[in-house]
mmCIF file of C-alpha atoms in Angstrom:
data_model
loop_
_atom_site.group_PDB
_atom_site.id
_atom_site.type_symbol
_atom_site.label_atom_id
_atom_site.label_comp_id
_atom_site.label_asym_id
_atom_site.label_seq_id
_atom_site.Cartn_x
_atom_site.Cartn_y
_atom_site.Cartn_z
ATOM 1 C CA MET A 1 -18.839 18.165 -23.955
ATOM 2 C CA HIS A 2 -21.421 20.891 -24.355
ATOM 3 C CA GLN A 3 -24.621 19.400 -25.809
ATOM 4 C CA LEU A 4 -24.816 22.010 -28.539
ATOM 5 C CA THR A 5 -21.340 21.123 -29.785
ATOM 6 C CA ALA A 6 -22.635 17.646 -30.630
ATOM 7 C CA LEU A 7 -25.025 19.129 -33.204
ATOM 8 C CA PRO A 8 -23.988 19.905 -36.798
ATOM 9 C CA ARG A 9 -21.739 22.948 -36.514
ATOM 10 C CA PRO A 10 -24.014 25.479 -38.312
ATOM 11 C CA VAL A 11 -27.041 24.405 -36.219
ATOM 12 C CA GLY A 12 -25.136 24.394 -32.941
ATOM 13 C CA LYS A 13 -23.586 27.771 -33.715
ATOM 14 C CA LEU A 14 -26.963 29.275 -34.577
ATOM 15 C CA LEU A 15 -28.612 27.997 -31.387
ATOM 16 C CA ALA A 16 -25.665 29.128 -29.283
ATOM 17 C CA THR A 17 -25.735 32.614 -30.783
ATOM 18 C CA LEU A 18 -29.494 32.819 -30.230
ATOM 19 C CA GLY A 19 -29.072 31.651 -26.653
ATOM 20 C CA HIS A 20 -26.333 34.205 -26.039
ATOM 21 C CA LYS A 21 -28.496 37.079 -27.327
ATOM 22 C CA LEU A 22 -31.472 35.961 -25.255
ATOM 23 C CA ASP A 23 -29.232 35.597 -22.231
ATOM 24 C CA ARG A 24 -28.445 39.321 -22.484
ATOM 25 C CA ASN A 25 -31.955 40.643 -22.999
ATOM 26 C CA LEU A 26 -34.458 38.593 -21.004
ATOM 27 C CA PRO A 27 -35.229 38.520 -17.259
ATOM 28 C CA GLY A 28 -33.383 35.845 -15.317
ATOM 29 C CA ARG A 29 -36.347 33.476 -14.874
ATOM 30 C CA TYR A 30 -36.874 33.345 -18.657
ATOM 31 C CA ARG A 31 -33.158 32.914 -19.334
ATOM 32 C CA GLY A 32 -33.179 29.872 -17.067
ATOM 33 C CA ARG A 33 -36.121 28.285 -18.862
ATOM 34 C CA ILE A 34 -34.569 28.780 -22.288
ATOM 35 C CA ALA A 35 -31.219 27.478 -21.086
ATOM 36 C CA ARG A 36 -32.870 24.301 -19.815
ATOM 37 C CA PHE A 37 -34.762 23.891 -23.084
ATOM 38 C CA LEU A 38 -31.725 24.290 -25.322
ATOM 39 C CA GLY A 39 -29.501 22.288 -22.998
ATOM 40 C CA PRO A 40 -26.299 24.245 -22.364
ATOM 41 C CA GLN A 41 -23.855 22.646 -19.969
ATOM 42 C CA PRO A 42 -21.722 24.280 -17.236
ATOM 43 C CA GLY A 43 -18.777 26.266 -18.590
ATOM 44 C CA ARG A 44 -18.025 29.664 -19.973
ATOM 45 C CA TYR A 45 -16.987 31.018 -23.363
ATOM 46 C CA VAL A 46 -15.633 34.344 -24.528
ATOM 47 C CA SER A 47 -18.459 36.545 -25.752
ATOM 48 C CA PRO A 48 -18.656 36.710 -29.577
ATOM 49 C CA ASP A 49 -18.496 40.493 -29.195
ATOM 50 C CA LEU A 50 -14.871 40.075 -28.053
ATOM 51 C CA GLY A 51 -13.766 36.972 -29.911
ATOM 52 C CA SER A 52 -10.584 35.979 -28.048
ATOM 53 C CA LYS A 53 -9.284 35.538 -24.523
ATOM 54 C CA ASP A 54 -6.724 38.314 -25.091
ATOM 55 C CA ALA A 55 -9.542 40.684 -26.001
ATOM 56 C CA LEU A 56 -11.457 39.512 -22.928
ATOM 57 C CA LEU A 57 -8.570 40.326 -20.579
ATOM 58 C CA ALA A 58 -8.064 43.675 -22.281
ATOM 59 C CA ALA A 59 -11.755 44.450 -21.789
ATOM 60 C CA PHE A 60 -11.484 43.498 -18.120
ATOM 61 C CA ALA A 61 -8.598 45.943 -17.719
ATOM 62 C CA LYS A 62 -10.474 48.699 -19.555
ATOM 63 C CA ARG A 63 -13.572 48.257 -17.385
ATOM 64 C CA GLY A 64 -11.557 48.068 -14.160
ATOM 65 C CA ILE A 65 -12.732 44.523 -13.414
ATOM 66 C CA ARG A 66 -10.677 42.948 -10.645
ATOM 67 C CA TYR A 67 -9.553 39.479 -11.661
ATOM 68 C CA ALA A 68 -6.637 37.076 -11.531
ATOM 69 C CA VAL A 69 -5.529 34.474 -14.042
ATOM 70 C CA ILE A 70 -5.190 31.213 -12.119
ATOM 71 C CA GLY A 71 -4.622 28.824 -15.018
ATOM 72 C CA GLY A 72 -3.680 28.689 -18.672
ATOM 73 C CA GLN A 73 -0.902 31.290 -18.472
ATOM 74 C CA SER A 74 1.762 29.315 -16.593
ATOM 75 C CA PRO A 75 3.625 26.003 -17.077
ATOM 76 C CA ALA A 76 0.982 23.306 -17.039
ATOM 77 C CA ILE A 77 0.923 20.139 -14.981
ATOM 78 C CA PRO A 78 -0.551 17.125 -16.795
ATOM 79 C CA GLY A 79 -4.146 16.660 -15.696
ATOM 80 C CA ILE A 80 -4.974 20.382 -15.636
ATOM 81 C CA THR A 81 -6.288 21.914 -18.831
ATOM 82 C CA ASP A 82 -4.270 24.708 -20.423
ATOM 83 C CA ARG A 83 -7.334 26.828 -21.213
ATOM 84 C CA LEU A 84 -7.620 30.200 -19.538
ATOM 85 C CA ALA A 85 -8.990 30.112 -15.979
ATOM 86 C CA ILE A 86 -9.825 33.352 -14.193
ATOM 87 C CA MET A 87 -10.999 34.340 -10.730
ATOM 88 C CA VAL A 88 -13.254 37.422 -10.839
ATOM 89 C CA ASP A 89 -13.997 39.483 -7.746
ATOM 90 C CA ASP A 90 -17.592 38.986 -6.558
ATOM 91 C CA GLU A 91 -18.187 42.724 -6.850
ATOM 92 C CA ASP A 92 -17.299 42.647 -10.562
ATOM 93 C CA VAL A 93 -19.204 39.532 -11.639
ATOM 94 C CA ASN A 94 -22.170 41.461 -13.018
ATOM 95 C CA ALA A 95 -19.866 43.491 -15.285
ATOM 96 C CA ALA A 96 -17.993 40.338 -16.334
ATOM 97 C CA ARG A 97 -21.231 38.566 -17.280
ATOM 98 C CA ARG A 98 -21.526 40.732 -20.373
ATOM 99 C CA MET A 99 -18.136 39.548 -21.594
ATOM 100 C CA VAL A 100 -18.498 35.810 -21.073
ATOM 101 C CA THR A 101 -21.342 33.497 -21.960
ATOM 102 C CA PRO A 102 -22.529 29.962 -21.117
ATOM 103 C CA TRP A 103 -23.189 29.429 -24.815
ATOM 104 C CA PRO A 104 -20.463 27.851 -27.026
ATOM 105 C CA THR A 105 -20.042 30.819 -29.345
ATOM 106 C CA GLY A 106 -16.277 31.244 -29.008
ATOM 107 C CA GLU A 107 -13.143 30.270 -27.122
ATOM 108 C CA GLN A 108 -13.814 28.199 -23.993
ATOM 109 C CA ILE A 109 -12.521 29.452 -20.647
ATOM 110 C CA GLU A 110 -13.095 28.825 -16.948
ATOM 111 C CA ALA A 111 -14.521 31.684 -14.871
ATOM 112 C CA TYR A 112 -15.021 31.647 -11.115
ATOM 113 C CA SER A 113 -15.714 34.065 -8.276
ATOM 114 C CA PRO A 114 -14.632 33.683 -4.633
ATOM 115 C CA SER A 115 -18.127 32.923 -3.336
ATOM 116 C CA GLY A 116 -19.142 30.864 -6.386
ATOM 117 C CA LEU A 117 -21.832 33.195 -7.693
ATOM 118 C CA PRO A 118 -24.193 31.708 -10.331
ATOM 119 C CA GLY A 119 -22.291 31.107 -13.551
ATOM 120 C CA PHE A 120 -18.968 31.596 -11.766
ATOM 121 C CA ALA A 121 -18.944 28.438 -9.675
ATOM 122 C CA PHE A 122 -17.580 24.904 -9.874
ATOM 123 C CA GLY A 123 -20.865 23.070 -10.304
ATOM 124 C CA ASP A 124 -22.941 24.303 -7.360
ATOM 125 C CA MET A 125 -20.061 25.383 -5.115
ATOM 126 C CA PRO A 126 -17.131 27.796 -5.140
ATOM 127 C CA LEU A 127 -14.030 26.474 -6.882
ATOM 128 C CA MET A 128 -12.172 26.713 -3.555
ATOM 129 C CA PRO A 129 -12.815 28.183 -0.100
ATOM 130 C CA PRO A 130 -13.514 31.917 -0.552
ATOM 131 C CA ARG A 131 -10.595 32.884 1.721
ATOM 132 C CA LEU A 132 -8.176 31.072 -0.627
ATOM 133 C CA ALA A 133 -9.750 32.606 -3.732
ATOM 134 C CA ARG A 134 -9.421 36.058 -2.178
ATOM 135 C CA ARG A 135 -5.792 35.258 -1.368
ATOM 136 C CA LEU A 136 -5.213 34.649 -5.072
ATOM 137 C CA LEU A 137 -6.911 37.917 -6.012
ATOM 138 C CA ASP A 138 -5.011 39.912 -3.386
ATOM 139 C CA GLY A 139 -1.656 38.460 -4.474
ATOM 140 C CA ALA A 140 -2.099 38.900 -8.232
ATOM 141 C CA THR A 141 0.237 41.288 -10.039
ATOM 142 C CA PRO A 142 0.415 42.536 -13.662
ATOM 143 C CA VAL A 143 2.495 40.358 -15.994
ATOM 144 C CA ASN A 144 2.617 41.742 -19.536
ATOM 145 C CA GLY A 145 -0.531 43.665 -18.730
ATOM 146 C CA VAL A 146 -2.390 40.609 -17.414
ATOM 147 C CA SER A 147 -3.318 40.256 -13.719
ATOM 148 C CA THR A 148 -1.696 36.941 -12.833
ATOM 149 C CA VAL A 149 -1.245 35.041 -9.583
ATOM 150 C CA ALA A 150 2.293 34.508 -8.305
ATOM 151 C CA PRO A 151 3.994 31.230 -9.336
ATOM 152 C CA ARG A 152 3.799 29.896 -5.769
ATOM 153 C CA ASP A 153 0.050 30.634 -5.535
ATOM 154 C CA HIS A 154 -0.488 29.121 -8.966
ATOM 155 C CA PHE A 155 1.280 25.947 -7.831
ATOM 156 C CA PHE A 156 -0.882 25.588 -4.720
ATOM 157 C CA ALA A 157 -4.069 26.340 -6.651
ATOM 158 C CA THR A 158 -3.138 23.694 -9.210
ATOM 159 C CA LEU A 159 -2.432 21.083 -6.527
ATOM 160 C CA PHE A 160 -5.741 21.951 -4.877
ATOM 161 C CA ARG A 161 -7.620 21.285 -8.106
ATOM 162 C CA LEU A 162 -5.725 18.073 -8.821
ATOM 163 C CA VAL A 163 -6.094 16.523 -5.370
ATOM 164 C CA TYR A 164 -9.576 17.618 -4.322
ATOM 165 C CA LEU A 165 -11.457 18.283 -7.552
ATOM 166 C CA ARG A 166 -10.008 15.450 -9.639
ATOM 167 C CA GLY A 167 -8.644 12.926 -7.147
ATOM 168 C CA LEU A 168 -7.693 9.629 -8.751
ATOM 169 C CA ASP A 169 -8.657 11.005 -12.186
ATOM 170 C CA SER A 170 -5.693 13.404 -11.897
ATOM 171 C CA GLY A 171 -3.211 10.582 -12.456
ATOM 172 C CA ILE A 172 -1.836 10.978 -8.918
ATOM 173 C CA PRO A 173 -2.016 7.598 -7.161
ATOM 174 C CA ALA A 174 -3.388 6.858 -3.726
ATOM 175 C CA ALA A 175 -0.769 5.640 -1.262
ATOM 176 C CA GLU A 176 -1.759 1.980 -1.461
ATOM 177 C CA ALA A 177 -1.556 2.024 -5.274
ATOM 178 C CA SER A 178 1.669 3.991 -5.707
ATOM 179 C CA THR A 179 4.133 2.327 -8.081
ATOM 180 C CA GLY A 180 6.595 5.164 -8.603
ATOM 181 C CA SER A 181 6.657 8.382 -10.588
ATOM 182 C CA SER A 182 4.360 9.365 -13.453
ATOM 183 C CA PRO A 183 4.269 12.386 -15.800
ATOM 184 C CA VAL A 184 2.011 14.292 -13.411
ATOM 185 C CA THR A 185 3.982 13.498 -10.243
ATOM 186 C CA THR A 186 7.274 14.281 -12.015
ATOM 187 C CA ALA A 187 5.920 17.669 -13.146
ATOM 188 C CA ILE A 188 4.717 18.412 -9.608
ATOM 189 C CA GLU A 189 8.093 17.493 -8.138
ATOM 190 C CA ASP A 190 9.947 19.642 -10.696
ATOM 191 C CA GLN A 191 7.775 22.711 -10.031
ATOM 192 C CA ALA A 192 8.068 22.287 -6.267
ATOM 193 C CA ARG A 193 11.859 22.139 -6.569
ATOM 194 C CA GLN A 194 11.911 25.345 -8.642
ATOM 195 C CA LEU A 195 9.822 27.085 -5.956
ATOM 196 C CA GLY A 196 12.005 25.825 -3.114
ATOM 197 C CA LEU A 197 9.226 23.656 -1.670
ATOM 198 C CA ALA A 198 9.936 20.250 -0.137
ATOM 199 C CA LEU A 199 7.554 17.422 -0.988
ATOM 200 C CA GLU A 200 7.343 14.010 0.635
ATOM 201 C CA THR A 201 8.077 11.209 -1.824
ATOM 202 C CA PRO A 202 6.650 9.156 -3.341
ATOM 203 C CA ILE A 203 4.048 11.714 -4.320
ATOM 204 C CA THR A 204 0.536 10.450 -3.586
ATOM 205 C CA LEU A 205 -2.860 11.992 -2.981
ATOM 206 C CA GLU A 206 -2.306 11.449 0.736
ATOM 207 C CA SER A 207 1.111 13.114 0.788
ATOM 208 C CA LEU A 208 -0.153 16.111 -1.202
ATOM 209 C CA ASP A 209 -3.220 16.385 1.041
ATOM 210 C CA ALA A 210 -0.906 16.636 4.069
ATOM 211 C CA PHE A 211 1.335 19.112 2.230
ATOM 212 C CA LEU A 212 -1.639 21.327 1.364
ATOM 213 C CA ALA A 213 -2.925 21.131 4.946
ATOM 214 C CA ASN A 214 0.480 22.209 6.282
ATOM 215 C CA HIS A 215 0.377 25.270 4.005
ATOM 216 C CA ASP A 216 -3.244 26.213 4.862
ATOM 217 C CA TRP A 217 -4.593 25.047 1.501
ATOM 218 C CA GLN A 218 -6.809 22.172 2.660
ATOM 219 C CA PRO A 219 -10.563 22.831 2.348
ATOM 220 C CA PRO A 220 -12.734 22.683 5.481
ATOM 221 C CA LEU A 221 -14.631 19.503 6.279
ATOM 222 C CA ASP A 222 -17.991 20.769 5.012
ATOM 223 C CA MET A 223 -16.452 21.520 1.616
ATOM 224 C CA LEU A 224 -14.638 18.169 1.592
ATOM 225 C CA GLU A 225 -18.006 16.480 2.133
ATOM 226 C CA ARG A 226 -19.454 18.164 -0.930
ATOM 227 C CA ILE A 227 -16.375 17.210 -2.921
ATOM 228 C CA GLY A 228 -16.687 13.629 -1.690
ATOM 229 C CA CYS A 229 -19.984 13.347 -3.558
ATOM 230 C CA TRP A 230 -18.009 12.999 -6.813
ATOM 231 C CA ASN A 231 -14.442 12.305 -5.608
ATOM 232 C CA PRO A 232 -14.394 8.772 -4.152
ATOM 233 C CA TRP A 233 -10.882 9.274 -2.761
ATOM 234 C CA VAL A 234 -12.117 12.189 -0.611
ATOM 235 C CA ALA A 235 -15.223 10.220 0.439
ATOM 236 C CA ASP A 236 -13.009 7.308 1.519
ATOM 237 C CA LYS A 237 -10.701 9.670 3.424
ATOM 238 C CA LEU A 238 -13.665 11.071 5.368
ATOM 239 C CA ARG A 239 -15.207 7.647 5.923
ATOM 240 C CA LYS A 240 -11.996 6.376 7.520
ATOM 241 C CA ALA A 241 -11.984 9.422 9.802
ATOM 242 C CA GLY A 242 -15.624 8.865 10.830
ATOM 243 C CA GLU A 243 -16.611 12.122 9.125
ATOM 244 C CA TRP A 244 -18.806 10.722 6.337
ATOM 245 C CA VAL A 245 -22.593 10.540 6.281
ATOM 246 C CA GLY A 246 -23.731 7.391 8.118
ATOM 247 C CA SER A 247 -21.050 7.527 10.801
ATOM 248 C CA GLU A 248 -23.671 8.905 13.226
ATOM 249 C CA ALA A 249 -27.307 7.857 13.650
ATOM 250 C CA PRO A 250 -29.615 10.428 12.013
ATOM 251 C CA GLY A 251 -31.696 12.786 14.120
ATOM 252 C CA LEU A 252 -29.520 15.697 15.243
ATOM 253 C CA THR A 253 -29.572 18.873 13.147
ATOM 254 C CA VAL A 254 -28.051 22.321 13.613
ATOM 255 C CA PHE A 255 -30.027 25.233 12.161
ATOM 256 C CA TYR A 256 -28.373 28.551 11.292
ATOM 257 C CA LEU A 257 -30.915 31.374 11.351
ATOM 258 C CA ARG A 258 -29.789 34.201 9.117
ATOM 259 C CA GLN A 259 -29.698 37.804 10.233
ATOM 260 C CA ARG A 260 -32.290 39.193 7.814
ATOM 261 C CA THR A 261 -34.867 36.757 9.218
ATOM 262 C CA MET A 262 -34.207 38.035 12.722
ATOM 263 C CA ASP A 263 -34.212 41.678 11.641
ATOM 264 C CA GLU A 264 -37.672 41.171 10.118
ATOM 265 C CA GLY A 265 -38.983 39.798 13.429
ATOM 266 C CA LYS A 266 -39.578 36.266 12.120
ATOM 267 C CA THR A 267 -37.525 34.268 14.639
ATOM 268 C CA ASP A 268 -40.482 32.945 16.637
ATOM 269 C CA MET A 269 -42.312 31.972 13.456
ATOM 270 C CA VAL A 270 -39.274 29.974 12.284
ATOM 271 C CA LEU A 271 -38.942 28.175 15.635
ATOM 272 C CA ASP A 272 -42.663 27.330 15.575
ATOM 273 C CA LYS A 273 -42.268 25.848 12.086
ATOM 274 C CA LEU A 274 -39.332 23.711 13.243
ATOM 275 C CA ALA A 275 -41.395 22.413 16.158
ATOM 276 C CA SER A 276 -44.436 21.669 13.998
ATOM 277 C CA SER A 277 -42.157 19.871 11.527
ATOM 278 C CA GLY A 278 -41.035 17.435 14.235
ATOM 279 C CA PHE A 279 -37.871 18.990 15.691
ATOM 280 C CA ARG A 280 -37.284 19.522 19.413
ATOM 281 C CA LEU A 281 -34.888 22.333 20.318
ATOM 282 C CA LEU A 282 -32.156 21.241 22.719
ATOM 283 C CA PRO A 283 -30.928 23.427 25.580
ATOM 284 C CA VAL A 284 -27.814 25.246 24.397
ATOM 285 C CA PRO A 285 -26.776 28.822 25.227
ATOM 286 C CA PRO A 286 -26.807 31.544 22.540
ATOM 287 C CA LEU A 287 -23.523 32.066 20.764
ATOM 288 C CA THR A 288 -21.273 34.977 21.593
ATOM 289 C CA PRO A 289 -20.483 37.559 18.879
ATOM 290 C CA GLU A 290 -17.025 35.988 18.597
ATOM 291 C CA GLN A 291 -18.523 32.526 18.034
ATOM 292 C CA LEU A 292 -20.939 33.878 15.421
ATOM 293 C CA ALA A 293 -17.991 35.473 13.625
ATOM 294 C CA ASP A 294 -16.236 32.084 13.577
ATOM 295 C CA VAL A 295 -19.393 30.384 12.262
ATOM 296 C CA THR A 296 -19.675 32.996 9.524
ATOM 297 C CA ALA A 297 -16.074 32.384 8.445
ATOM 298 C CA GLU A 298 -16.077 28.580 8.609
ATOM 299 C CA VAL A 299 -19.562 27.213 7.824
ATOM 300 C CA ARG A 300 -20.497 26.980 4.131
ATOM 301 C CA GLY A 301 -16.901 27.888 3.307
ATOM 302 C CA GLY A 302 -17.649 31.429 4.453
ATOM 303 C CA ASN A 303 -20.187 31.827 1.634
ATOM 304 C CA TRP A 304 -23.375 33.538 2.878
ATOM 305 C CA GLY A 305 -24.366 35.183 -0.390
ATOM 306 C CA ARG A 306 -27.822 35.291 -1.906
ATOM 307 C CA GLY A 307 -27.502 32.027 -3.850
ATOM 308 C CA PRO A 308 -30.543 31.528 -6.132
ATOM 309 C CA PHE A 309 -32.584 34.197 -4.325
ATOM 310 C CA PRO A 310 -32.882 37.897 -5.200
ATOM 311 C CA LEU A 311 -31.530 38.929 -1.775
ATOM 312 C CA SER A 312 -29.050 37.512 0.720
ATOM 313 C CA GLY A 313 -30.375 36.336 4.073
ATOM 314 C CA GLY A 314 -27.221 37.732 5.627
ATOM 315 C CA ASN A 315 -24.737 36.109 7.960
ATOM 316 C CA PRO A 316 -25.901 33.703 10.684
ATOM 317 C CA GLY A 317 -27.483 35.591 13.567
ATOM 318 C CA ALA A 318 -28.389 32.642 15.801
ATOM 319 C CA VAL A 319 -27.664 28.914 15.874
ATOM 320 C CA TYR A 320 -30.065 26.256 17.210
ATOM 321 C CA VAL A 321 -29.465 22.573 17.946
ATOM 322 C CA ALA A 322 -32.501 20.366 17.379
ATOM 323 C CA HIS A 323 -33.377 16.669 17.453
ATOM 324 C CA ASP A 324 -35.838 14.593 15.484
ATOM 325 C CA SER A 325 -36.787 11.362 17.250
ATOM 326 C CA ALA A 326 -38.287 9.806 14.118
ATOM 327 C CA PRO A 327 -36.048 10.628 11.134
ATOM 328 C CA ILE A 328 -37.396 10.023 7.643
ATOM 329 C CA PRO A 329 -34.938 8.203 5.345
ATOM 330 C CA PRO A 330 -34.499 10.188 2.098
ATOM 331 C CA ASP A 331 -35.663 8.429 -1.049
ATOM 332 C CA ALA A 332 -33.457 7.919 -4.100
ATOM 333 C CA GLU A 333 -34.790 10.988 -5.905
ATOM 334 C CA THR A 334 -34.093 13.229 -2.892
ATOM 335 C CA LEU A 335 -30.582 11.808 -2.519
ATOM 336 C CA ARG A 336 -29.813 12.616 -6.136
ATOM 337 C CA GLN A 337 -30.426 16.272 -5.271
ATOM 338 C CA PHE A 338 -29.065 16.166 -1.699
ATOM 339 C CA PRO A 339 -26.547 13.294 -1.556
ATOM 340 C CA LEU A 340 -25.377 14.093 2.001
ATOM 341 C CA LEU A 341 -28.867 14.174 3.538
ATOM 342 C CA ASP A 342 -29.661 11.546 6.186
ATOM 343 C CA ASN A 343 -33.136 12.746 7.257
ATOM 344 C CA ASN A 344 -35.763 14.008 4.830
ATOM 345 C CA ARG A 345 -37.489 15.923 7.628
ATOM 346 C CA ILE A 346 -34.659 18.487 7.413
ATOM 347 C CA GLN A 347 -35.692 19.428 3.885
ATOM 348 C CA LEU A 348 -39.380 19.422 4.779
ATOM 349 C CA ALA A 349 -38.734 21.764 7.710
ATOM 350 C CA LYS A 350 -36.584 24.121 5.642
ATOM 351 C CA GLN A 351 -39.245 24.311 2.945
ATOM 352 C CA ALA A 352 -41.922 25.032 5.570
ATOM 353 C CA VAL A 353 -39.772 27.824 6.979
ATOM 354 C CA ARG A 354 -39.066 29.233 3.516
ATOM 355 C CA ASP A 355 -42.768 29.247 2.601
ATOM 356 C CA ALA A 356 -43.667 30.992 5.859
ATOM 357 C CA VAL A 357 -40.942 33.610 5.560
ATOM 358 C CA HIS A 358 -41.749 34.337 1.908
ATOM 359 C CA ALA A 359 -45.511 34.601 2.468
ATOM 360 C CA GLY A 360 -46.555 38.110 1.470
ATOM 361 C CA LEU A 361 -43.109 39.073 0.193
ATOM 362 C CA PRO A 362 -42.733 40.263 -3.415
ATOM 363 C CA ARG A 363 -40.638 37.898 -5.508
ATOM 364 C CA ASN A 364 -37.745 40.372 -5.620
ATOM 365 C CA GLN A 365 -37.625 40.550 -1.798
ATOM 366 C CA ARG A 366 -37.191 36.831 -1.140
ATOM 367 C CA TYR A 367 -34.118 35.340 0.506
ATOM 368 C CA ASN A 368 -32.801 32.178 2.127
ATOM 369 C CA ALA A 369 -33.918 32.524 5.740
ATOM 370 C CA MET A 370 -32.117 29.566 7.236
ATOM 371 C CA HIS A 371 -29.315 27.113 6.610
ATOM 372 C CA SER A 372 -28.801 23.738 8.274
ATOM 373 C CA THR A 373 -26.505 20.786 8.526
ATOM 374 C CA ASP A 374 -27.417 17.967 6.133
ATOM 375 C CA ASN A 375 -26.758 15.054 8.459
ATOM 376 C CA ALA A 376 -25.965 14.044 12.023
ATOM 377 C CA VAL A 377 -22.218 13.794 11.350
ATOM 378 C CA GLN A 378 -22.147 17.485 10.460
ATOM 379 C CA ALA A 379 -24.418 18.354 13.386
ATOM 380 C CA TRP A 380 -22.307 16.609 16.037
ATOM 381 C CA ARG A 381 -19.209 18.180 14.523
ATOM 382 C CA ALA A 382 -20.834 21.601 14.961
ATOM 383 C CA VAL A 383 -21.732 20.753 18.570
ATOM 384 C CA ARG A 384 -18.118 19.818 19.297
ATOM 385 C CA GLU A 385 -16.959 23.116 17.855
ATOM 386 C CA LEU A 386 -19.592 25.361 19.456
ATOM 387 C CA HIS A 387 -20.620 23.616 22.698
ATOM 388 C CA PRO A 388 -17.961 20.964 23.443
ATOM 389 C CA ALA A 389 -18.768 20.766 27.164
ATOM 390 C CA LEU A 390 -22.422 20.018 26.384
ATOM 391 C CA GLU A 391 -21.864 17.076 24.013
ATOM 392 C CA PRO A 392 -22.268 14.331 26.677
ATOM 393 C CA GLU A 393 -25.486 15.935 27.972
ATOM 394 C CA LEU A 394 -26.881 16.352 24.453
ATOM 395 C CA ARG A 395 -26.042 12.766 23.547
ATOM 396 C CA ALA A 396 -27.850 11.584 26.646
ATOM 397 C CA LEU A 397 -30.907 13.658 25.693
ATOM 398 C CA THR A 398 -30.966 12.351 22.128
ATOM 399 C CA ASN A 399 -30.270 8.735 23.077
ATOM 400 C CA GLY A 400 -33.361 8.836 25.229
ATOM 401 C CA ASN A 401 -35.313 10.445 22.370
#
């Protein structure tokens, strides 16, 4: 529940309206401070200037905003809310911001963008891999004047949200706990039958995970890891596969240097900061343009936007494999912010790089210069994908510290 909705209605409404007006007229850094002070929670509401979701969709059409309704307009499956859920093209998010608000001034909706831009994300990540979100946008067609995803796409998007974003809370059982059908599994089976899709029975999280994988709707491992931070079923799935944090000894890290950093001639400075932070670069060849294109598409779910910075650092331009012979265990406070981290030196090095890159830059010219793996499991996975023939040699180098 939104914190303001717990206040007496007139007070909560007044604060929400004030917050909404400030949100439209102040610079971003001040909006953030006020939002933290008044305590709004994640979520979106129809702007009071519009009043209803129908008016919102009409305004989108009038402004030429590219969107797709992905929930709330089709037969519901128990466990998924029936409120309006929309996917807005990244290019149109700025225009859409004036029509929706984080303040509870009107009808509640869900609003996302393919890359999970601020205010249009699921927590701190895209709702789904950007390629799947773009698939929904590309396949949407007008239905009674509303841009709506096809029934088949809606079904897959709903299963995705049930299995990966809700897990056991969806009402779908895990295989070992399955005791037969339930309202949610019956509804899933009925919709699949209407769409001509064959499901393995009994319906479980495991069977739906395999079904989604077979239809190219399973998220990549790095996104599954982030989901596993709140979905214990996903965390257990990865743990059994040896793909969860702790399955490898900490120390190895892969750093993704972004193109803007290289274009500004700051590569050597970044590598010096990594070395002074305690990382030793390992001997791996530079990636080919084809490999860099694959990294761009797969790592971070294909999301290389600007994030919380004024500018984007661009796509990855170079990838380095490094080893820390004396990892620093993250403390509890750090793990609350970075639950997948296995070596605090990674964060220290990234902050040192960020400070060096931003030195002398105006605030509006700052960007994220570098991305990295969070733990050794992710790093060794990247090595297997990028330099499979070198894994034995790299393990020998790291085992000897």
